Each structure stands twice: as C-alpha cells, then as structure tokens.
XYZ file of N, CA and C in Angstrom:
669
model
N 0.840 -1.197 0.000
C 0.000 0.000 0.000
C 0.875 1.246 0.000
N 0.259 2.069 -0.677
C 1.410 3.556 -0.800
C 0.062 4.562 -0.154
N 0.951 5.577 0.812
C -0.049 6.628 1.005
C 0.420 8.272 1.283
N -0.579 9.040 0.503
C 0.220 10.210 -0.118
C -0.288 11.476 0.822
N -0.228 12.252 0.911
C -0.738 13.641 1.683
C -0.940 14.441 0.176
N -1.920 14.585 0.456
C -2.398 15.090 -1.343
C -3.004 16.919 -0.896
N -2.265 17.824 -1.506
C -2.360 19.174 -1.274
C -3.150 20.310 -2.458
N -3.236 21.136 -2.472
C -3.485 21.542 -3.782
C -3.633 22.977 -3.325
N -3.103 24.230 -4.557
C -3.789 25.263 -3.910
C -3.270 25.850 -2.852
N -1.779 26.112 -2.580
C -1.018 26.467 -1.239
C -0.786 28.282 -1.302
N -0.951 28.846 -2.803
C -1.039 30.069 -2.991
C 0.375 30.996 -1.836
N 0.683 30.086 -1.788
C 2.130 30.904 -1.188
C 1.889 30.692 0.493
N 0.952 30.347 1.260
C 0.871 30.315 2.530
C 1.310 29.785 3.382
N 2.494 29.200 3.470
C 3.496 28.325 4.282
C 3.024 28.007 5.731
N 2.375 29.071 6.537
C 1.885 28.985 7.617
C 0.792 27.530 7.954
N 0.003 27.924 6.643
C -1.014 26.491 6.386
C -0.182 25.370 6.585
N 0.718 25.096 5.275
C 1.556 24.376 5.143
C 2.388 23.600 6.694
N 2.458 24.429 7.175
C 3.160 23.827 8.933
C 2.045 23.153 9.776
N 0.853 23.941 9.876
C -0.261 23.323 10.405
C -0.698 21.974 9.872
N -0.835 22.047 8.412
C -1.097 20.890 7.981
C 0.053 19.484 8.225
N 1.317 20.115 8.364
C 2.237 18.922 8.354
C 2.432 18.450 10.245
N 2.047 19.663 11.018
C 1.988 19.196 12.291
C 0.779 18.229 12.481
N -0.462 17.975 11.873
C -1.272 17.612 12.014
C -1.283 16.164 11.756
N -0.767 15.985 10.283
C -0.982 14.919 9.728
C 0.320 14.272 9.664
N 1.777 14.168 9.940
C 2.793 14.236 9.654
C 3.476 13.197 10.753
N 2.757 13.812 12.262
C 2.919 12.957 13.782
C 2.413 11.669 13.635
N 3.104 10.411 13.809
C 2.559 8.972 14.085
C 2.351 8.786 12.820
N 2.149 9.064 11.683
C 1.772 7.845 10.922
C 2.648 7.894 9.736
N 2.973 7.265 8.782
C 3.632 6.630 7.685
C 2.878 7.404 6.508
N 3.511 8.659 5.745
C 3.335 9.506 4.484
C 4.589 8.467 3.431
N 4.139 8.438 2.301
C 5.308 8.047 1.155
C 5.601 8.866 0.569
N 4.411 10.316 0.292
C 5.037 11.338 -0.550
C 4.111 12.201 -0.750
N 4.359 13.306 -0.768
C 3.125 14.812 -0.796
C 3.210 15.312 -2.710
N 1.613 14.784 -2.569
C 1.327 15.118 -4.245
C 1.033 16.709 -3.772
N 0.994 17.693 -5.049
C 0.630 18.633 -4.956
C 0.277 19.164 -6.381
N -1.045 19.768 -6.372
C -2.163 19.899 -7.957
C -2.032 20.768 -7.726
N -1.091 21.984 -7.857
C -1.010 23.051 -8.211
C -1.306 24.349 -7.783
N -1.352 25.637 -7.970
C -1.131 26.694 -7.432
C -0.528 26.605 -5.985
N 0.749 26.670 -6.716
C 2.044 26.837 -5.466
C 1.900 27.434 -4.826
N 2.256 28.597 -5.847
C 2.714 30.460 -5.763
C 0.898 31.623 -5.396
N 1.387 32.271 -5.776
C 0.326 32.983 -5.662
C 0.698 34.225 -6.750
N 0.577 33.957 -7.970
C 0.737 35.060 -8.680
C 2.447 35.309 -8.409
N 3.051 34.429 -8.229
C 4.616 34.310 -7.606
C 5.583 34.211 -8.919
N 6.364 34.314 -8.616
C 7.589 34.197 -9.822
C 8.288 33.121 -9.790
N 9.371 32.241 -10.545
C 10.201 31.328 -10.690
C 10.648 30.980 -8.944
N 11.131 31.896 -8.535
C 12.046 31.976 -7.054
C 10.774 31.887 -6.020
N 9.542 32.127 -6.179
C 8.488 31.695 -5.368
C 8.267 30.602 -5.588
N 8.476 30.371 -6.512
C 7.779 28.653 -6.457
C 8.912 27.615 -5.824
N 9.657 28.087 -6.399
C 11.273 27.529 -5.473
C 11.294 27.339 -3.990
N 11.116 28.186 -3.353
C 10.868 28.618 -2.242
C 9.533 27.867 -1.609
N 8.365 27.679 -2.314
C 7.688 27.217 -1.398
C 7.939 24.984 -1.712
N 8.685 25.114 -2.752
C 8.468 23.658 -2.440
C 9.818 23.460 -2.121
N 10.890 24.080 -1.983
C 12.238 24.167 -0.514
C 11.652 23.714 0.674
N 10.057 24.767 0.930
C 9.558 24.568 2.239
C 9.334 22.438 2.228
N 8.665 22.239 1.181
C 7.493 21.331 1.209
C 9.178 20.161 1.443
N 9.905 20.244 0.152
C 11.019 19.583 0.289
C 11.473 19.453 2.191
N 11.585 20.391 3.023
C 12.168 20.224 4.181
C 11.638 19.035 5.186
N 10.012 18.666 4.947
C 9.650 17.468 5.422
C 10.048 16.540 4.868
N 11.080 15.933 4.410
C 11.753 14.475 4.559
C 11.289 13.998 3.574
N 9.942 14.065 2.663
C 9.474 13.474 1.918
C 9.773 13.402 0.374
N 9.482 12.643 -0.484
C 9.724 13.237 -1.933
C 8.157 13.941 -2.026
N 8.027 14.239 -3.405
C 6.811 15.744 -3.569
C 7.268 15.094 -4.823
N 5.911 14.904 -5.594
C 5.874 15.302 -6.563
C 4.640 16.519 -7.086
N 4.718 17.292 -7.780
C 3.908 18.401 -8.364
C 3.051 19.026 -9.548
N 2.281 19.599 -9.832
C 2.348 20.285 -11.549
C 2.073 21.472 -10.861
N 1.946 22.500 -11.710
C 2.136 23.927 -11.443
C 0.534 24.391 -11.536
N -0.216 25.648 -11.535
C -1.930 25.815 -11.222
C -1.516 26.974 -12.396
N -2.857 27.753 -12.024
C -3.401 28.478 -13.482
C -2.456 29.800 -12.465
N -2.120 29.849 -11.424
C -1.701 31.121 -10.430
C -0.203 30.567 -10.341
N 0.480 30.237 -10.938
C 1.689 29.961 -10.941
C 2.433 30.544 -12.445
N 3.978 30.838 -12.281
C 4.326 31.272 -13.633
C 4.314 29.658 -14.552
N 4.503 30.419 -15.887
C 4.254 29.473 -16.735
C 6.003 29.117 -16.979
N 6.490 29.697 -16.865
C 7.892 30.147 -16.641
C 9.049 28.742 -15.780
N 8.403 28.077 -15.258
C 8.368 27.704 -13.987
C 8.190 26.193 -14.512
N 8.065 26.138 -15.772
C 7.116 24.499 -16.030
C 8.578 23.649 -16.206
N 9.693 24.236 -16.063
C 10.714 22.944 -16.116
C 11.298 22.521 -14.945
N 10.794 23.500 -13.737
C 11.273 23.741 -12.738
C 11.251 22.427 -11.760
N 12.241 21.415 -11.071
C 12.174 20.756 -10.237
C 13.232 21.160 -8.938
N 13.422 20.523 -7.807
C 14.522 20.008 -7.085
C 14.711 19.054 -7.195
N 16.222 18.811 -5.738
C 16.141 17.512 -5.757
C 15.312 16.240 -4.905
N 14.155 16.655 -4.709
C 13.486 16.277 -3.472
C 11.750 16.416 -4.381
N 11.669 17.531 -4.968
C 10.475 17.788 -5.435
C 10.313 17.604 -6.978
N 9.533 16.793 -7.493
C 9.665 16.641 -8.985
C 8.210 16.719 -9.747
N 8.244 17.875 -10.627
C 7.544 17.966 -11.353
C 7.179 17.176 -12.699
N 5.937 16.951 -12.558
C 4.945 16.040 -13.652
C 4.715 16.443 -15.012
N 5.297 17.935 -15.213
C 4.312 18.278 -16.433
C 4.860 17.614 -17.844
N 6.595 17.097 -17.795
C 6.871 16.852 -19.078
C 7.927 15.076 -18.601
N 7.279 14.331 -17.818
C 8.075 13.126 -17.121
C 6.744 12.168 -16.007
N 6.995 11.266 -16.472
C 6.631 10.010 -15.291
C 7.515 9.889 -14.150
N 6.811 9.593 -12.836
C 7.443 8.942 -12.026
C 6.914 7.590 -10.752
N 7.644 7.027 -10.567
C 7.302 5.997 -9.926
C 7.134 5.599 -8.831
N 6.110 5.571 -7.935
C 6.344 5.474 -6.191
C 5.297 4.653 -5.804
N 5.768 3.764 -5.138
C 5.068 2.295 -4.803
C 4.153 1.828 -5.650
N 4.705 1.542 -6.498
C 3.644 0.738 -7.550
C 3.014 1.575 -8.473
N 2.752 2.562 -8.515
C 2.290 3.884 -8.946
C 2.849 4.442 -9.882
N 2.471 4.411 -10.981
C 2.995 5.747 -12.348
C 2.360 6.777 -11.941
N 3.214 8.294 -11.699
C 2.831 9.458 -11.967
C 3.176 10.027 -12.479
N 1.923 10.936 -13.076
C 2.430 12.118 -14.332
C 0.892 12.601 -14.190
N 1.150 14.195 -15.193
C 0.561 15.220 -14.830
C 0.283 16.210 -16.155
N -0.422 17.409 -15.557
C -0.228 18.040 -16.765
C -0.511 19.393 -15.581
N -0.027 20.681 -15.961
C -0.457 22.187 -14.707
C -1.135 22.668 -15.760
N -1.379 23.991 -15.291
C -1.915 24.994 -15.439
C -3.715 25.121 -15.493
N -4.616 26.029 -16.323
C -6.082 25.818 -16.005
C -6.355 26.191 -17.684
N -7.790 25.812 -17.881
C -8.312 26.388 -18.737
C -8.723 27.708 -19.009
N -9.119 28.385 -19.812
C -9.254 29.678 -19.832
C -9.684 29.918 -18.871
N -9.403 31.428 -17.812
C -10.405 31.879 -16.712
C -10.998 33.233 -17.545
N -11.948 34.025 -16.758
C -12.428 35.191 -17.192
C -11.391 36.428 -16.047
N -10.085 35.906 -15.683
C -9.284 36.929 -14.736
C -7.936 36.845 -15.822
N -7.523 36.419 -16.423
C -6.013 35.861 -17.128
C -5.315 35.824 -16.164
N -5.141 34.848 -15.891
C -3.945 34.102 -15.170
C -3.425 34.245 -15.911
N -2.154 33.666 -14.722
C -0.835 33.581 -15.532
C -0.515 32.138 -16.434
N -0.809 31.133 -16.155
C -0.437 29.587 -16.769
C -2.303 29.329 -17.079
N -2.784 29.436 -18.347
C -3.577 29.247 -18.583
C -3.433 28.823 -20.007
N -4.113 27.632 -20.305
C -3.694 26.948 -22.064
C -5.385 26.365 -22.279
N -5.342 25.805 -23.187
C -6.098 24.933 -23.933
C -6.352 23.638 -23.350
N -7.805 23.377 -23.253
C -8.029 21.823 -22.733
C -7.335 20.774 -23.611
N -7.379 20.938 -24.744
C -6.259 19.708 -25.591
C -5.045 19.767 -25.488
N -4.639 21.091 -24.714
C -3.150 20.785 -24.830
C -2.826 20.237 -23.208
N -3.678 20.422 -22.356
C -3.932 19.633 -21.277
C -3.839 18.053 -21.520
N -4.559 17.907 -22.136
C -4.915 16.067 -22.575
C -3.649 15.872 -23.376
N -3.152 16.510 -24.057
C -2.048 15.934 -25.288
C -0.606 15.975 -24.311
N -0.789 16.713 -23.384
C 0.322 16.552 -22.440
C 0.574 15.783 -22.058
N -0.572 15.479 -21.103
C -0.824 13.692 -20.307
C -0.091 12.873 -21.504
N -0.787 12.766 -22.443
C -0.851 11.531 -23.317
C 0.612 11.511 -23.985
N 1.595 12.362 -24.410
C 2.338 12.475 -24.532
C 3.546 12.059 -23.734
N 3.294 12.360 -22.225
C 4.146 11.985 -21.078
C 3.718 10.031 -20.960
N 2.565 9.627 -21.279
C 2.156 8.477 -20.789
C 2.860 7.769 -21.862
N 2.964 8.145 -22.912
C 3.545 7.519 -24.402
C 5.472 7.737 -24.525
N 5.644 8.230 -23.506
C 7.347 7.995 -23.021
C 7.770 7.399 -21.826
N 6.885 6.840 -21.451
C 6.828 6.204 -20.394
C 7.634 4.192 -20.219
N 6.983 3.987 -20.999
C 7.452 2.538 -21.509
C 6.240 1.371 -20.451
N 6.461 0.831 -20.013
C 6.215 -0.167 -19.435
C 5.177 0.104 -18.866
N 3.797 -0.372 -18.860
C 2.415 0.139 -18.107
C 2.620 -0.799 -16.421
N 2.346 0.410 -15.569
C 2.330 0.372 -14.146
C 0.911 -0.509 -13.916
N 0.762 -0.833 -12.624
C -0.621 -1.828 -12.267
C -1.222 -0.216 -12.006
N -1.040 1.196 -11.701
C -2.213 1.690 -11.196
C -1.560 3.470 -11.812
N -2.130 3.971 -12.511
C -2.151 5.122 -13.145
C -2.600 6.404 -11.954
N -1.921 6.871 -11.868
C -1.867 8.624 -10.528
C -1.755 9.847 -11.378
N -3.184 10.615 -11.827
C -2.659 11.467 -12.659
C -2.847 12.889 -11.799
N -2.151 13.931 -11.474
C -2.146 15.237 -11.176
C -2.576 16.064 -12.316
N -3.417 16.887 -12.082
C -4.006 17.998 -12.881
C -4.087 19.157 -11.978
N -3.921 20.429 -12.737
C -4.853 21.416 -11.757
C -6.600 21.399 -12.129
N -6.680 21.210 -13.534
C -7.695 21.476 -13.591
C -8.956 20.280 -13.329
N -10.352 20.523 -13.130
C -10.996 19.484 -12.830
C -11.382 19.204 -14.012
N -11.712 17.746 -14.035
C -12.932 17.307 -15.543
C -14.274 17.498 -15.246
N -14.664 18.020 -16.310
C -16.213 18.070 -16.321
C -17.272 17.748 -16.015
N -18.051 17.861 -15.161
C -19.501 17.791 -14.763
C -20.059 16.450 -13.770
N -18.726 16.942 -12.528
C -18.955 16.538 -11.033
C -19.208 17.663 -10.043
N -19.179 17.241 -8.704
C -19.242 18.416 -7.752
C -17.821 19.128 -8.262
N -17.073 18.177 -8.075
C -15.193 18.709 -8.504
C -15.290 20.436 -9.105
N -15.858 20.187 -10.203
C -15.713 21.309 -11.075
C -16.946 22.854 -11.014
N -17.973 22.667 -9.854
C -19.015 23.611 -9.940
C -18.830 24.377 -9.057
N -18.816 25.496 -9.445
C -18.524 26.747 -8.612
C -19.605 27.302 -7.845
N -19.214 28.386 -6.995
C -20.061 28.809 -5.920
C -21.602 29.057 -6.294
N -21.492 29.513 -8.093
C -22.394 30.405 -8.617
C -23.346 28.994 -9.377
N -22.887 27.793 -9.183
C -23.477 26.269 -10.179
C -23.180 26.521 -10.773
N -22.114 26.697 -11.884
C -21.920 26.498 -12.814
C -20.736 25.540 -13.042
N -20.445 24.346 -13.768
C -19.654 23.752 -14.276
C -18.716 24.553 -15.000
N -17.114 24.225 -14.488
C -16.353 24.402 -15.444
C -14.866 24.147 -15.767
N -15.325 22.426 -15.394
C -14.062 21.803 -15.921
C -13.580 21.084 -16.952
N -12.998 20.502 -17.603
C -12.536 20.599 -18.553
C -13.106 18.622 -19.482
N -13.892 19.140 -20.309
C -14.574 17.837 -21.225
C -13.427 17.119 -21.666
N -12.411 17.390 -22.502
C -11.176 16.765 -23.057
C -10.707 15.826 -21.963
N -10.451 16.676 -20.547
C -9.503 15.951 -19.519
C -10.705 14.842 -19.295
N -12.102 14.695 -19.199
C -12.672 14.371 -18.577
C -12.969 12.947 -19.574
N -12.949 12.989 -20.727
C -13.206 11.960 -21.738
C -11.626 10.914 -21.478
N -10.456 11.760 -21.362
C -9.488 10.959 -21.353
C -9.428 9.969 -20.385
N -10.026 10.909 -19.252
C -9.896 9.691 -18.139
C -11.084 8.020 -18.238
N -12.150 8.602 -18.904
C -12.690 8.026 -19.268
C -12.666 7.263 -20.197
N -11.561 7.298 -21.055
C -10.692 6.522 -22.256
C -9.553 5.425 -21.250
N -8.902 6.115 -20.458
C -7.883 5.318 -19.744
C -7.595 4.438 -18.103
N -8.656 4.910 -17.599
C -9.319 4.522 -16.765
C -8.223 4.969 -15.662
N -7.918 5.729 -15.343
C -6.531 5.926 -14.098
C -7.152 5.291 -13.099
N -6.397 4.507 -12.090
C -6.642 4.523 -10.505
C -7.009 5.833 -9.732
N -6.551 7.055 -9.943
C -6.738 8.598 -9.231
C -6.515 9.375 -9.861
N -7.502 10.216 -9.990
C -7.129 11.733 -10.448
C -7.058 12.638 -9.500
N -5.814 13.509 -9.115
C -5.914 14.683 -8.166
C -6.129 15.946 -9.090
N -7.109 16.755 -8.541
C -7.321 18.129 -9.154
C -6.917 19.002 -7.658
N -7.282 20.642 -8.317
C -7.829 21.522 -7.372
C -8.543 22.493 -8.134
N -8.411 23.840 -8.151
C -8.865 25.212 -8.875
C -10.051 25.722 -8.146
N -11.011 25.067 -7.908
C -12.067 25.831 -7.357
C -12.367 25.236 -5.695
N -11.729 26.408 -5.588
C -11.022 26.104 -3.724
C -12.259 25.647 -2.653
N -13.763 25.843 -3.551
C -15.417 25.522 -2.805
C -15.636 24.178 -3.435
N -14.819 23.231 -3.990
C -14.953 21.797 -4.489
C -14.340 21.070 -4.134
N -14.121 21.169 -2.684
C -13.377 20.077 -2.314
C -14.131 18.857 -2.343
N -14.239 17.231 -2.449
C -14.896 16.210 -2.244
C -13.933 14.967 -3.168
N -14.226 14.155 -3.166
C -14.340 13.098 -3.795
C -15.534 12.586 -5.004
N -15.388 12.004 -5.911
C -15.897 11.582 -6.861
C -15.658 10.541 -7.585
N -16.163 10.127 -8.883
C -16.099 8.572 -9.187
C -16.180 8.972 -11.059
N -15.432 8.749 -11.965
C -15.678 8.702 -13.114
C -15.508 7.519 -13.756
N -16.459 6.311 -14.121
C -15.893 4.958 -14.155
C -15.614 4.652 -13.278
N -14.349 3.990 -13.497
C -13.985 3.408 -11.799
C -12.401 4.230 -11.279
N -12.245 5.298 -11.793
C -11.448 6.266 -11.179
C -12.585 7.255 -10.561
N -11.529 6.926 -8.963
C -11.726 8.143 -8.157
C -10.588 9.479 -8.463
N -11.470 10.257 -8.396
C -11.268 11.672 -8.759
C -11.733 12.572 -7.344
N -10.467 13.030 -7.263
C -10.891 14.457 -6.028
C -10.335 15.930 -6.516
N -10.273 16.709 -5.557
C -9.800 17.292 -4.893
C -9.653 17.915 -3.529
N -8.604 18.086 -3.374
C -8.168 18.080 -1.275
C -8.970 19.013 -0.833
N -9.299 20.348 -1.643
C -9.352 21.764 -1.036
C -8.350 22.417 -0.942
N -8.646 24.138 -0.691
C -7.641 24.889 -0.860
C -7.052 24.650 0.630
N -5.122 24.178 0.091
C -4.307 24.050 1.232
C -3.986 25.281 1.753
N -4.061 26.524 1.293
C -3.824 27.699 2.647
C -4.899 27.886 3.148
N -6.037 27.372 3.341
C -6.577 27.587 4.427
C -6.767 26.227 5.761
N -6.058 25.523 5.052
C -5.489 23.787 6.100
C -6.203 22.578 5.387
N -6.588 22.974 4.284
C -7.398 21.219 3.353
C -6.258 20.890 2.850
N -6.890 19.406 3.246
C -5.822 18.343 2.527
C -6.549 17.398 1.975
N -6.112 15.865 1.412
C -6.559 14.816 1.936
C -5.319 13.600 1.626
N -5.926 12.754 2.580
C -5.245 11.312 2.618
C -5.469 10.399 1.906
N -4.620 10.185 0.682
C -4.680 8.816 -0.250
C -3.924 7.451 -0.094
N -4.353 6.612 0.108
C -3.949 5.343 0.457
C -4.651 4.590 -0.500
N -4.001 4.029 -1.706
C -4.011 2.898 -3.099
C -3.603 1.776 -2.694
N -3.966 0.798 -2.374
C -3.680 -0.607 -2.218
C -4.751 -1.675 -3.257
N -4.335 -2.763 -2.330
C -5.174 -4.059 -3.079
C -6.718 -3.906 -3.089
N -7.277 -2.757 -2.198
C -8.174 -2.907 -1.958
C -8.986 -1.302 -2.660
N -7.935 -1.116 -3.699
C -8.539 0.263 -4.519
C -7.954 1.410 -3.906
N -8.810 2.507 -4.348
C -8.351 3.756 -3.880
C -9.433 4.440 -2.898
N -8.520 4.711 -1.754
C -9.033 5.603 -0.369
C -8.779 6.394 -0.243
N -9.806 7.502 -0.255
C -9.421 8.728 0.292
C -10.260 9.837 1.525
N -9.877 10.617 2.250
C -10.056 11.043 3.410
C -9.799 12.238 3.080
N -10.336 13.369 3.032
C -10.424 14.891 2.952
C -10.244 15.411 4.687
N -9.453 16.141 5.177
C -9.229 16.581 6.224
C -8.831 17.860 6.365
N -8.699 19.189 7.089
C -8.611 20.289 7.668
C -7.440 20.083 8.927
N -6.699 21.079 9.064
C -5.849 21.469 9.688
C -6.491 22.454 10.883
C-alpha cells in the first residue's frame, strides 16, 4: 500500500503548510506529498522555489504540476526532493505518476492558462514515453474534468474541462488529483477512477490517499 498527503492550492501560505504537516505528519507513515497546483500565488520562478524548498524540508519526496496562479515560466522547474509532472513520469510504490499544470481559460487571465487539448495531449504524450504500463495510473491535474461536484462553482456552474474528462474516461486511471475551485473540495467517481480534490491548502485542506489491493481511499481533512 502507498499513502500520499495530497495538497493543492497552497497560494504561497506556508503557515497552512506547517499546520497541515503538524497535524498529519505525527505517528503515521506519508510516502510522498502530491501537490495539484497553485504553489505560488501570482509568484515568480524563485516563489515557487521557495515554497516547495519549504514542502522539500519534510523528509518526503513531492511530486507536483504547477496551477493556473503559478508562472508558466516555472514548467521545467524541479529540485532535488520535489519533482515535477508536467513533461516526465514517475514511480512510487507501484504507482505511475504524471501530470499536466496549469487551467483552462479563466475570465481573470492568469498567468499559466492553455487549452483543454493541450492539457490532454500533455498527459498523453508523457504516458507515451513512459514505456512499461504500471498496475495503477496517478494522474495530477490542476484542472478538474467536467460535470462533477469537482468542477461547480459557488455560482453552479460547471467548469471543468470535457477533453480531460473523456481521457480519463478513455484510460481509466486509478486517481485523479485536481484543485482550482477552492469551494470543491470532495471526492468523486468517473468509471472506476476516483477523482478528487483536497481543497484549498492555505486555508489547512488536505486529503489522505492510500491505493492498495483494496482500490483507492481517500479522506479529505482540515488542519
């Protein structure tokens, strides 16, 4: 069994970030802190650096993709502790991960904002250099797929992304992590991938993923 501390949405708030790792961090067994994006907060190259230095200092590996509030600037950017998804697979307990950042169009222009196909052609691109198919597919997105709680905003309206949402439905992942709309936190089911998101981590949402023999578990929690 592998089990992840799944974040999303940290917008630069490190303070969260401590709460959340005092919380969840004491007594029990983490393998690695996923994180769906918006690091920074409208931050530059050296912000984003900086906050996953922070994330890097808990002991853990991190893997990442970057949010629609992050530079675009930023998309090759790893450490050695924290490794980004957007153009590479990686492997942790049994688990292929890979990813794709940024969001679909907003009506604010962000900063890392592209095309839903170039979202999907990313994935598919990274999955097609991959080589050898894993027993359980982990994909990071920022953005959500289409027409769950995941993706409906304060106002009802849907607006996540059909492309991402067909693919998964083409490939069947074990998990999809999202974030973007910081009032969607929950869990969900597309096929037989579960699909979440944690909630926005500066204000202390997280959740707990644990993939074993017995599928995928997850636990949404507050700091």
């Amino acid at each position: 069994m592998v089990k992840f501390l799944a974040l999303s949405d940290i917008h630069g708030k490190l303070s969260s970030l401590q709460l959340i790792a005092e919380k969840v961090l004491a007594g029990q067994k983490i393998d690695a802190i996923t994180v769906s994006g918006d690091i920074s907060h409208y931050g530059d190259r050296a912000e984003v650096r900086r906050i996953l230095d922070a994330l890097g200092s808990l002991s853990l590996p991190v893997f990442f993709v970057l949010g629609n509030c992050d530079p675009r600037e930023a998309s090759d950017l790893s450490t050695e502790v924290a490794i980004q998804l957007e153009t590479r697979c990686e492997v942790c307990g049994g688990l292929l991960l890979t990813g794709a950042g940024g969001s679909t169009p907003t009506p604010f222009g962000t900063t890392f904002e592209r095309d839903e196909e170039e979202i999907v052609s990313r994935i598919r691109a990274n999955l097609g250099s991959c080589g050898a198919e894993s027993p359980g597919l982990y994909l990071l997105v920022h953005n959500p797929p289409y027409g769950t709680s995941l993706d409906r905003t304060a106002f009802g309206r849907h607006v996540g992304s059909r492309r991402l949402r067909e693919l998964i439905e083409a490939i069947s992942p074990a998990a999809v992590q999202c974030g973007h709309i910081h009032e969607a936190a929950g869990v969900e089911r597309i096929g037989g991938t579960v699909v979440f998101n944690p909630g926005p981590a500066m204000k202390g949402n997280y959740a707990l993923v644990e993939v074993g023999a017995g599928g995928v578990t997850v636990s949404i929690g507050r700091a």
